Amino acid sequence: MHILWPNNVNHEDILLFVSDAAPYMKKAGRCIQTLYPKALYVTCLAYALHNVCEEVRAHFPKVDRLITEMKKTFLKCPKRIAILNKKCPDIPNPPKRITTRWGTWITAVEYYCTYLNEIKSAVEEFNENAQCVNVVKELIKDQSLHSNLVYITTNFRFLPHAITQLEKRGETLAKSIGIVLEAKQKLEEANGEVAKLILEKCNCVFSKNNGWAELQKVNSIHNGTALNVNVE
């Protein structure tokens, strides 16, 4: 703060503090509110949806392993990429799931849901005895794998897009809140027992974010409407 105000920190001008949901950051956020009385502490909404994505991943270990082994199979291997491009010239190269880039796991799921048969035909031409290739060949024989890919894509494909929208600069408070509420509504409409568990996770994540309810109150004042701020 002394960088912004070298001579005197204007404590009452600090209105918002945003962090991830790590316990030490949440503790820091609560402490900061004692120093800045008008500050509203909110854990990142995009990070909250990322936690929901991670919950989806946790329920599908076979799909998770497929994505991991596919990354090993094609990463830094021009020979295999060349075989794929020759065999299936009309499809993009497999995506690289990046742990620190939120939502990329579900994006990878959508890719394999769309192109699994093409990828399978290319992988079958790999003659080398690499462990990752052997694992992939075994995984794609599993009949339930494609069903899981379709289920995840059908019910949760909107989450990466919602995260990307929340990460944009210059978005209004109303639009950001609308993105989250729309994502929650889509989770409520999702099918299956897993979807119910994912919705429970979503509700749990936002119920722990005290600033989320306060943001909705502020937004209702801006809009001149009375919103129900209960996230349950």
PDB file of C-alpha atoms in Angstrom:
ATOM      1  CA  MET A   1       0.000   0.000   0.000  1.00  0.00           C
ATOM      2  CA  HIS A   2       2.928   2.319   0.609  1.00  0.00           C
ATOM      3  CA  ILE A   3       3.745   2.002  -3.091  1.00  0.00           C
ATOM      4  CA  LEU A   4       0.335   3.468  -3.951  1.00  0.00           C
ATOM      5  CA  TRP A   5       0.425   6.051  -1.178  1.00  0.00           C
ATOM      6  CA  PRO A   6       4.071   6.752  -0.218  1.00  0.00           C
ATOM      7  CA  ASN A   7       3.199   9.511   2.209  1.00  0.00           C
ATOM      8  CA  ASN A   8       0.040   8.261   3.850  1.00  0.00           C
ATOM      9  CA  VAL A   9      -2.018   5.091   3.298  1.00  0.00           C
ATOM     10  CA  ASN A  10      -5.671   5.934   2.710  1.00  0.00           C
ATOM     11  CA  HIS A  11      -7.169   3.049   4.646  1.00  0.00           C
ATOM     12  CA  GLU A  12     -10.759   3.935   3.814  1.00  0.00           C
ATOM     13  CA  ASP A  13     -10.074   3.918   0.065  1.00  0.00           C
ATOM     14  CA  ILE A  14      -9.391   0.167   0.025  1.00  0.00           C
ATOM     15  CA  LEU A  15     -12.715  -1.390  -0.943  1.00  0.00           C
ATOM     16  CA  LEU A  16     -11.922  -4.895  -2.192  1.00  0.00           C
ATOM     17  CA  PHE A  17      -9.360  -7.618  -1.523  1.00  0.00           C
ATOM     18  CA  VAL A  18      -9.369 -10.742  -3.719  1.00  0.00           C
ATOM     19  CA  SER A  19      -7.309 -13.901  -3.241  1.00  0.00           C
ATOM     20  CA  ASP A  20      -7.499 -17.622  -3.824  1.00  0.00           C
ATOM     21  CA  ALA A  21      -9.047 -19.876  -1.190  1.00  0.00           C
ATOM     22  CA  ALA A  22      -5.827 -21.110   0.399  1.00  0.00           C
ATOM     23  CA  PRO A  23      -6.241 -21.151   4.204  1.00  0.00           C
ATOM     24  CA  TYR A  24      -3.335 -18.762   4.816  1.00  0.00           C
ATOM     25  CA  MET A  25      -4.752 -16.293   2.266  1.00  0.00           C
ATOM     26  CA  LYS A  26      -8.194 -16.440   3.854  1.00  0.00           C
ATOM     27  CA  LYS A  27      -6.614 -15.754   7.218  1.00  0.00           C
ATOM     28  CA  ALA A  28      -4.700 -12.825   5.723  1.00  0.00           C
ATOM     29  CA  GLY A  29      -7.915 -11.515   4.184  1.00  0.00           C
ATOM     30  CA  ARG A  30      -9.677 -11.487   7.539  1.00  0.00           C
ATOM     31  CA  CYS A  31      -6.729  -9.700   9.133  1.00  0.00           C
ATOM     32  CA  ILE A  32      -6.642  -7.081   6.394  1.00  0.00           C
ATOM     33  CA  GLN A  33     -10.270  -6.213   7.055  1.00  0.00           C
ATOM     34  CA  THR A  34      -9.302  -5.008  10.527  1.00  0.00           C
ATOM     35  CA  LEU A  35      -6.861  -2.543   8.951  1.00  0.00           C
ATOM     36  CA  TYR A  36      -9.146  -1.428   6.132  1.00  0.00           C
ATOM     37  CA  PRO A  37     -12.673  -1.051   7.556  1.00  0.00           C
ATOM     38  CA  LYS A  38     -14.410  -0.622   4.192  1.00  0.00           C
ATOM     39  CA  ALA A  39     -12.636  -3.520   2.479  1.00  0.00           C
ATOM     40  CA  LEU A  40     -14.705  -6.449   1.258  1.00  0.00           C
ATOM     41  CA  TYR A  41     -12.784  -9.727   1.177  1.00  0.00           C
ATOM     42  CA  VAL A  42     -13.730 -12.166  -1.588  1.00  0.00           C
ATOM     43  CA  THR A  43     -12.051 -15.379  -2.662  1.00  0.00           C
ATOM     44  CA  CYS A  44     -11.627 -15.552  -6.438  1.00  0.00           C
ATOM     45  CA  LEU A  45     -14.793 -16.661  -8.247  1.00  0.00           C
ATOM     46  CA  ALA A  46     -12.829 -18.155 -11.148  1.00  0.00           C
ATOM     47  CA  TYR A  47     -10.787 -20.159  -8.650  1.00  0.00           C
ATOM     48  CA  ALA A  48     -14.029 -21.359  -7.067  1.00  0.00           C
ATOM     49  CA  LEU A  49     -15.213 -22.750 -10.408  1.00  0.00           C
ATOM     50  CA  HIS A  50     -11.772 -24.292 -10.893  1.00  0.00           C
ATOM     51  CA  ASN A  51     -12.320 -26.183  -7.631  1.00  0.00           C
ATOM     52  CA  VAL A  52     -15.592 -27.450  -9.080  1.00  0.00           C
ATOM     53  CA  CYS A  53     -13.689 -28.656 -12.166  1.00  0.00           C
ATOM     54  CA  GLU A  54     -11.230 -30.453  -9.911  1.00  0.00           C
ATOM     55  CA  GLU A  55     -14.143 -32.192  -8.210  1.00  0.00           C
ATOM     56  CA  VAL A  56     -15.320 -33.416 -11.615  1.00  0.00           C
ATOM     57  CA  ARG A  57     -11.833 -34.745 -12.332  1.00  0.00           C
ATOM     58  CA  ALA A  58     -11.741 -36.595  -9.010  1.00  0.00           C
ATOM     59  CA  HIS A  59     -14.822 -38.621  -9.954  1.00  0.00           C
ATOM     60  CA  PHE A  60     -13.354 -39.930 -13.220  1.00  0.00           C
ATOM     61  CA  PRO A  61      -9.916 -41.472 -12.551  1.00  0.00           C
ATOM     62  CA  LYS A  62      -9.837 -43.422 -15.838  1.00  0.00           C
ATOM     63  CA  VAL A  63     -10.479 -40.298 -17.869  1.00  0.00           C
ATOM     64  CA  ASP A  64      -7.887 -38.448 -15.827  1.00  0.00           C
ATOM     65  CA  ARG A  65      -5.322 -41.143 -16.526  1.00  0.00           C
ATOM     66  CA  LEU A  66      -6.154 -41.093 -20.235  1.00  0.00           C
ATOM     67  CA  ILE A  67      -5.444 -37.362 -20.401  1.00  0.00           C
ATOM     68  CA  THR A  68      -2.219 -37.761 -18.418  1.00  0.00           C
ATOM     69  CA  GLU A  69      -0.927 -40.647 -20.525  1.00  0.00           C
ATOM     70  CA  MET A  70      -1.956 -38.979 -23.785  1.00  0.00           C
ATOM     71  CA  LYS A  71       0.076 -35.949 -22.791  1.00  0.00           C
ATOM     72  CA  LYS A  72       3.089 -38.197 -22.151  1.00  0.00           C
ATOM     73  CA  THR A  73       2.513 -39.988 -25.452  1.00  0.00           C
ATOM     74  CA  PHE A  74       2.508 -36.908 -27.653  1.00  0.00           C
ATOM     75  CA  LEU A  75       4.571 -34.421 -25.643  1.00  0.00           C
ATOM     76  CA  LYS A  76       7.957 -33.795 -27.272  1.00  0.00           C
ATOM     77  CA  CYS A  77       7.490 -36.688 -29.695  1.00  0.00           C
ATOM     78  CA  PRO A  78       7.372 -35.348 -33.269  1.00  0.00           C
ATOM     79  CA  LYS A  79       7.253 -38.886 -34.680  1.00  0.00           C
ATOM     80  CA  ARG A  80       3.931 -39.694 -33.022  1.00  0.00           C
ATOM     81  CA  ILE A  81       2.518 -36.271 -33.866  1.00  0.00           C
ATOM     82  CA  ALA A  82       3.508 -36.867 -37.495  1.00  0.00           C
ATOM     83  CA  ILE A  83       1.696 -40.210 -37.529  1.00  0.00           C
ATOM     84  CA  LEU A  84      -1.407 -38.569 -36.067  1.00  0.00           C
ATOM     85  CA  ASN A  85      -1.315 -35.722 -38.597  1.00  0.00           C
ATOM     86  CA  LYS A  86      -0.881 -38.160 -41.481  1.00  0.00           C
ATOM     87  CA  LYS A  87      -3.597 -40.503 -40.262  1.00  0.00           C
ATOM     88  CA  CYS A  88      -6.037 -37.765 -39.231  1.00  0.00           C
ATOM     89  CA  PRO A  89      -5.104 -34.533 -41.033  1.00  0.00           C
ATOM     90  CA  ASP A  90      -8.390 -32.810 -40.243  1.00  0.00           C
ATOM     91  CA  ILE A  91      -8.185 -32.876 -36.451  1.00  0.00           C
ATOM     92  CA  PRO A  92      -6.132 -30.591 -34.182  1.00  0.00           C
ATOM     93  CA  ASN A  93      -3.253 -31.953 -32.141  1.00  0.00           C
ATOM     94  CA  PRO A  94      -4.105 -33.199 -28.635  1.00  0.00           C
ATOM     95  CA  PRO A  95      -4.362 -30.411 -26.052  1.00  0.00           C
ATOM     96  CA  LYS A  96      -1.882 -30.157 -23.207  1.00  0.00           C
ATOM     97  CA  ARG A  97      -3.626 -30.124 -19.880  1.00  0.00           C
ATOM     98  CA  ILE A  98      -1.813 -27.526 -17.762  1.00  0.00           C
ATOM     99  CA  THR A  99      -2.282 -27.815 -14.016  1.00  0.00           C
ATOM    100  CA  THR A 100      -1.900 -24.098 -13.396  1.00  0.00           C
ATOM    101  CA  ARG A 101      -4.300 -23.116 -16.190  1.00  0.00           C
ATOM    102  CA  TRP A 102      -7.791 -23.489 -14.807  1.00  0.00           C
ATOM    103  CA  GLY A 103     -10.367 -25.487 -16.737  1.00  0.00           C
ATOM    104  CA  THR A 104      -7.953 -27.138 -19.178  1.00  0.00           C
ATOM    105  CA  TRP A 105      -8.773 -30.638 -17.923  1.00  0.00           C
ATOM    106  CA  ILE A 106     -12.400 -30.411 -19.052  1.00  0.00           C
ATOM    107  CA  THR A 107     -11.262 -28.821 -22.325  1.00  0.00           C
ATOM    108  CA  ALA A 108      -9.067 -31.883 -22.879  1.00  0.00           C
ATOM    109  CA  VAL A 109     -12.016 -34.156 -22.064  1.00  0.00           C
ATOM    110  CA  GLU A 110     -14.092 -32.422 -24.724  1.00  0.00           C
ATOM    111  CA  TYR A 111     -11.307 -32.947 -27.268  1.00  0.00           C
ATOM    112  CA  TYR A 112     -11.042 -36.685 -26.605  1.00  0.00           C
ATOM    113  CA  CYS A 113     -14.809 -37.026 -26.576  1.00  0.00           C
ATOM    114  CA  THR A 114     -14.891 -35.569 -30.083  1.00  0.00           C
ATOM    115  CA  TYR A 115     -11.837 -37.289 -31.573  1.00  0.00           C
ATOM    116  CA  LEU A 116     -11.393 -40.501 -29.579  1.00  0.00           C
ATOM    117  CA  ASN A 117     -11.928 -42.803 -32.571  1.00  0.00           C
ATOM    118  CA  GLU A 118      -9.448 -40.868 -34.701  1.00  0.00           C
ATOM    119  CA  ILE A 119      -6.881 -40.825 -31.899  1.00  0.00           C
ATOM    120  CA  LYS A 120      -7.406 -44.547 -31.394  1.00  0.00           C
ATOM    121  CA  SER A 121      -6.702 -45.305 -35.054  1.00  0.00           C
ATOM    122  CA  ALA A 122      -3.445 -43.341 -34.869  1.00  0.00           C
ATOM    123  CA  VAL A 123      -2.309 -44.853 -31.570  1.00  0.00           C
ATOM    124  CA  GLU A 124      -2.799 -48.360 -32.942  1.00  0.00           C
ATOM    125  CA  GLU A 125      -0.057 -47.602 -35.473  1.00  0.00           C
ATOM    126  CA  PHE A 126       2.504 -46.829 -32.767  1.00  0.00           C
ATOM    127  CA  ASN A 127       4.815 -49.857 -32.824  1.00  0.00           C
ATOM    128  CA  GLU A 128       7.169 -48.789 -30.051  1.00  0.00           C
ATOM    129  CA  ASN A 129       7.061 -50.415 -26.638  1.00  0.00           C
ATOM    130  CA  ALA A 130       6.825 -47.232 -24.573  1.00  0.00           C
ATOM    131  CA  GLN A 131       4.942 -47.518 -21.290  1.00  0.00           C
ATOM    132  CA  CYS A 132       2.702 -44.519 -21.947  1.00  0.00           C
ATOM    133  CA  VAL A 133       1.716 -45.908 -25.360  1.00  0.00           C
ATOM    134  CA  ASN A 134       0.871 -49.296 -23.879  1.00  0.00           C
ATOM    135  CA  VAL A 135      -1.230 -47.684 -21.155  1.00  0.00           C
ATOM    136  CA  VAL A 136      -3.131 -45.585 -23.703  1.00  0.00           C
ATOM    137  CA  LYS A 137      -3.810 -48.639 -25.874  1.00  0.00           C
ATOM    138  CA  GLU A 138      -5.306 -50.440 -22.889  1.00  0.00           C
ATOM    139  CA  LEU A 139      -7.356 -47.458 -21.754  1.00  0.00           C
ATOM    140  CA  ILE A 140      -9.016 -46.833 -25.109  1.00  0.00           C
ATOM    141  CA  LYS A 141     -10.232 -50.432 -25.159  1.00  0.00           C
ATOM    142  CA  ASP A 142     -12.399 -49.718 -22.123  1.00  0.00           C
ATOM    143  CA  GLN A 143     -15.991 -49.347 -23.316  1.00  0.00           C
ATOM    144  CA  SER A 144     -16.938 -47.185 -20.342  1.00  0.00           C
ATOM    145  CA  LEU A 145     -14.289 -44.599 -21.185  1.00  0.00           C
ATOM    146  CA  HIS A 146     -16.184 -43.058 -24.080  1.00  0.00           C
ATOM    147  CA  SER A 147     -19.383 -42.987 -22.024  1.00  0.00           C
ATOM    148  CA  ASN A 148     -17.570 -41.059 -19.308  1.00  0.00           C
ATOM    149  CA  LEU A 149     -16.136 -38.624 -21.844  1.00  0.00           C
ATOM    150  CA  VAL A 150     -19.602 -37.991 -23.265  1.00  0.00           C
ATOM    151  CA  TYR A 151     -21.117 -37.547 -19.798  1.00  0.00           C
ATOM    152  CA  ILE A 152     -18.504 -35.014 -18.687  1.00  0.00           C
ATOM    153  CA  THR A 153     -18.727 -33.085 -21.945  1.00  0.00           C
ATOM    154  CA  THR A 154     -22.516 -33.011 -21.928  1.00  0.00           C
ATOM    155  CA  ASN A 155     -22.891 -31.834 -18.352  1.00  0.00           C
ATOM    156  CA  PHE A 156     -19.769 -29.803 -17.531  1.00  0.00           C
ATOM    157  CA  ARG A 157     -18.313 -28.393 -20.755  1.00  0.00           C
ATOM    158  CA  PHE A 158     -19.519 -24.886 -19.839  1.00  0.00           C
ATOM    159  CA  LEU A 159     -17.185 -24.586 -16.829  1.00  0.00           C
ATOM    160  CA  PRO A 160     -13.944 -23.684 -18.705  1.00  0.00           C
ATOM    161  CA  HIS A 161     -15.791 -21.004 -20.670  1.00  0.00           C
ATOM    162  CA  ALA A 162     -17.231 -19.554 -17.460  1.00  0.00           C
ATOM    163  CA  ILE A 163     -13.744 -19.435 -15.929  1.00  0.00           C
ATOM    164  CA  THR A 164     -12.352 -17.694 -19.010  1.00  0.00           C
ATOM    165  CA  GLN A 165     -15.140 -15.117 -18.878  1.00  0.00           C
ATOM    166  CA  LEU A 166     -14.452 -14.401 -15.210  1.00  0.00           C
ATOM    167  CA  GLU A 167     -10.747 -13.933 -15.946  1.00  0.00           C
ATOM    168  CA  LYS A 168     -11.402 -11.115 -18.424  1.00  0.00           C
ATOM    169  CA  ARG A 169     -10.494  -7.589 -17.456  1.00  0.00           C
ATOM    170  CA  GLY A 170     -13.043  -4.833 -17.373  1.00  0.00           C
ATOM    171  CA  GLU A 171     -16.116  -6.986 -16.762  1.00  0.00           C
ATOM    172  CA  THR A 172     -18.869  -5.416 -14.679  1.00  0.00           C
ATOM    173  CA  LEU A 173     -19.856  -6.786 -11.301  1.00  0.00           C
ATOM    174  CA  ALA A 174     -23.309  -7.657 -12.623  1.00  0.00           C
ATOM    175  CA  LYS A 175     -21.897  -9.676 -15.521  1.00  0.00           C
ATOM    176  CA  SER A 176     -19.437 -11.559 -13.320  1.00  0.00           C
ATOM    177  CA  ILE A 177     -22.165 -12.486 -10.859  1.00  0.00           C
ATOM    178  CA  GLY A 178     -24.397 -13.483 -13.758  1.00  0.00           C
ATOM    179  CA  ILE A 179     -21.707 -15.841 -15.065  1.00  0.00           C
ATOM    180  CA  VAL A 180     -21.481 -17.598 -11.704  1.00  0.00           C
ATOM    181  CA  LEU A 181     -25.248 -17.841 -11.265  1.00  0.00           C
ATOM    182  CA  GLU A 182     -25.632 -19.216 -14.787  1.00  0.00           C
ATOM    183  CA  ALA A 183     -22.953 -21.834 -14.103  1.00  0.00           C
ATOM    184  CA  LYS A 184     -24.708 -22.843 -10.895  1.00  0.00           C
ATOM    185  CA  GLN A 185     -28.032 -23.112 -12.727  1.00  0.00           C
ATOM    186  CA  LYS A 186     -26.467 -25.388 -15.348  1.00  0.00           C
ATOM    187  CA  LEU A 187     -25.083 -27.586 -12.588  1.00  0.00           C
ATOM    188  CA  GLU A 188     -28.574 -27.825 -11.116  1.00  0.00           C
ATOM    189  CA  GLU A 189     -29.846 -28.953 -14.520  1.00  0.00           C
ATOM    190  CA  ALA A 190     -27.078 -31.537 -15.036  1.00  0.00           C
ATOM    191  CA  ASN A 191     -28.024 -35.211 -14.990  1.00  0.00           C
ATOM    192  CA  GLY A 192     -26.816 -38.123 -12.899  1.00  0.00           C
ATOM    193  CA  GLU A 193     -25.644 -38.835  -9.377  1.00  0.00           C
ATOM    194  CA  VAL A 194     -22.193 -37.412 -10.045  1.00  0.00           C
ATOM    195  CA  ALA A 195     -23.765 -34.110 -11.068  1.00  0.00           C
ATOM    196  CA  LYS A 196     -25.517 -33.947  -7.692  1.00  0.00           C
ATOM    197  CA  LEU A 197     -22.185 -34.382  -5.938  1.00  0.00           C
ATOM    198  CA  ILE A 198     -20.620 -31.694  -8.100  1.00  0.00           C
ATOM    199  CA  LEU A 199     -23.478 -29.330  -7.253  1.00  0.00           C
ATOM    200  CA  GLU A 200     -22.943 -30.039  -3.550  1.00  0.00           C
ATOM    201  CA  LYS A 201     -19.275 -29.178  -3.987  1.00  0.00           C
ATOM    202  CA  CYS A 202     -20.209 -25.950  -5.757  1.00  0.00           C
ATOM    203  CA  ASN A 203     -22.603 -24.948  -2.988  1.00  0.00           C
ATOM    204  CA  CYS A 204     -19.986 -25.792  -0.375  1.00  0.00           C
ATOM    205  CA  VAL A 205     -17.310 -23.707  -2.106  1.00  0.00           C
ATOM    206  CA  PHE A 206     -19.502 -20.620  -2.369  1.00  0.00           C
ATOM    207  CA  SER A 207     -20.975 -20.993   1.112  1.00  0.00           C
ATOM    208  CA  LYS A 208     -17.443 -20.645   2.499  1.00  0.00           C
ATOM    209  CA  ASN A 209     -16.916 -17.448   0.523  1.00  0.00           C
ATOM    210  CA  ASN A 210     -18.535 -14.847   2.767  1.00  0.00           C
ATOM    211  CA  GLY A 211     -17.717 -12.078   0.341  1.00  0.00           C
ATOM    212  CA  TRP A 212     -19.815 -13.760  -2.363  1.00  0.00           C
ATOM    213  CA  ALA A 213     -23.052 -12.998  -0.541  1.00  0.00           C
ATOM    214  CA  GLU A 214     -21.894  -9.435   0.081  1.00  0.00           C
ATOM    215  CA  LEU A 215     -21.075  -8.979  -3.603  1.00  0.00           C
ATOM    216  CA  GLN A 216     -24.603 -10.032  -4.518  1.00  0.00           C
ATOM    217  CA  LYS A 217     -26.012  -7.500  -2.066  1.00  0.00           C
ATOM    218  CA  VAL A 218     -23.895  -4.753  -3.619  1.00  0.00           C
ATOM    219  CA  ASN A 219     -25.001  -5.843  -7.080  1.00  0.00           C
ATOM    220  CA  SER A 220     -28.665  -5.779  -6.059  1.00  0.00           C
ATOM    221  CA  ILE A 221     -28.222  -2.193  -4.871  1.00  0.00           C
ATOM    222  CA  HIS A 222     -26.567  -1.214  -8.150  1.00  0.00           C
ATOM    223  CA  ASN A 223     -29.343  -2.841 -10.159  1.00  0.00           C
ATOM    224  CA  GLY A 224     -32.152  -1.595  -7.966  1.00  0.00           C
ATOM    225  CA  THR A 225     -33.403  -5.134  -7.491  1.00  0.00           C
ATOM    226  CA  ALA A 226     -33.875  -7.404  -4.489  1.00  0.00           C
ATOM    227  CA  LEU A 227     -31.833 -10.547  -5.093  1.00  0.00           C
ATOM    228  CA  ASN A 228     -31.893 -13.702  -3.056  1.00  0.00           C
ATOM    229  CA  VAL A 229     -28.319 -13.894  -1.810  1.00  0.00           C
ATOM    230  CA  ASN A 230     -28.631 -17.411  -0.422  1.00  0.00           C
ATOM    231  CA  VAL A 231     -26.275 -19.634  -2.450  1.00  0.00           C
ATOM    232  CA  GLU A 232     -27.755 -22.850  -1.108  1.00  0.00           C
TER     233      GLU A 232
END
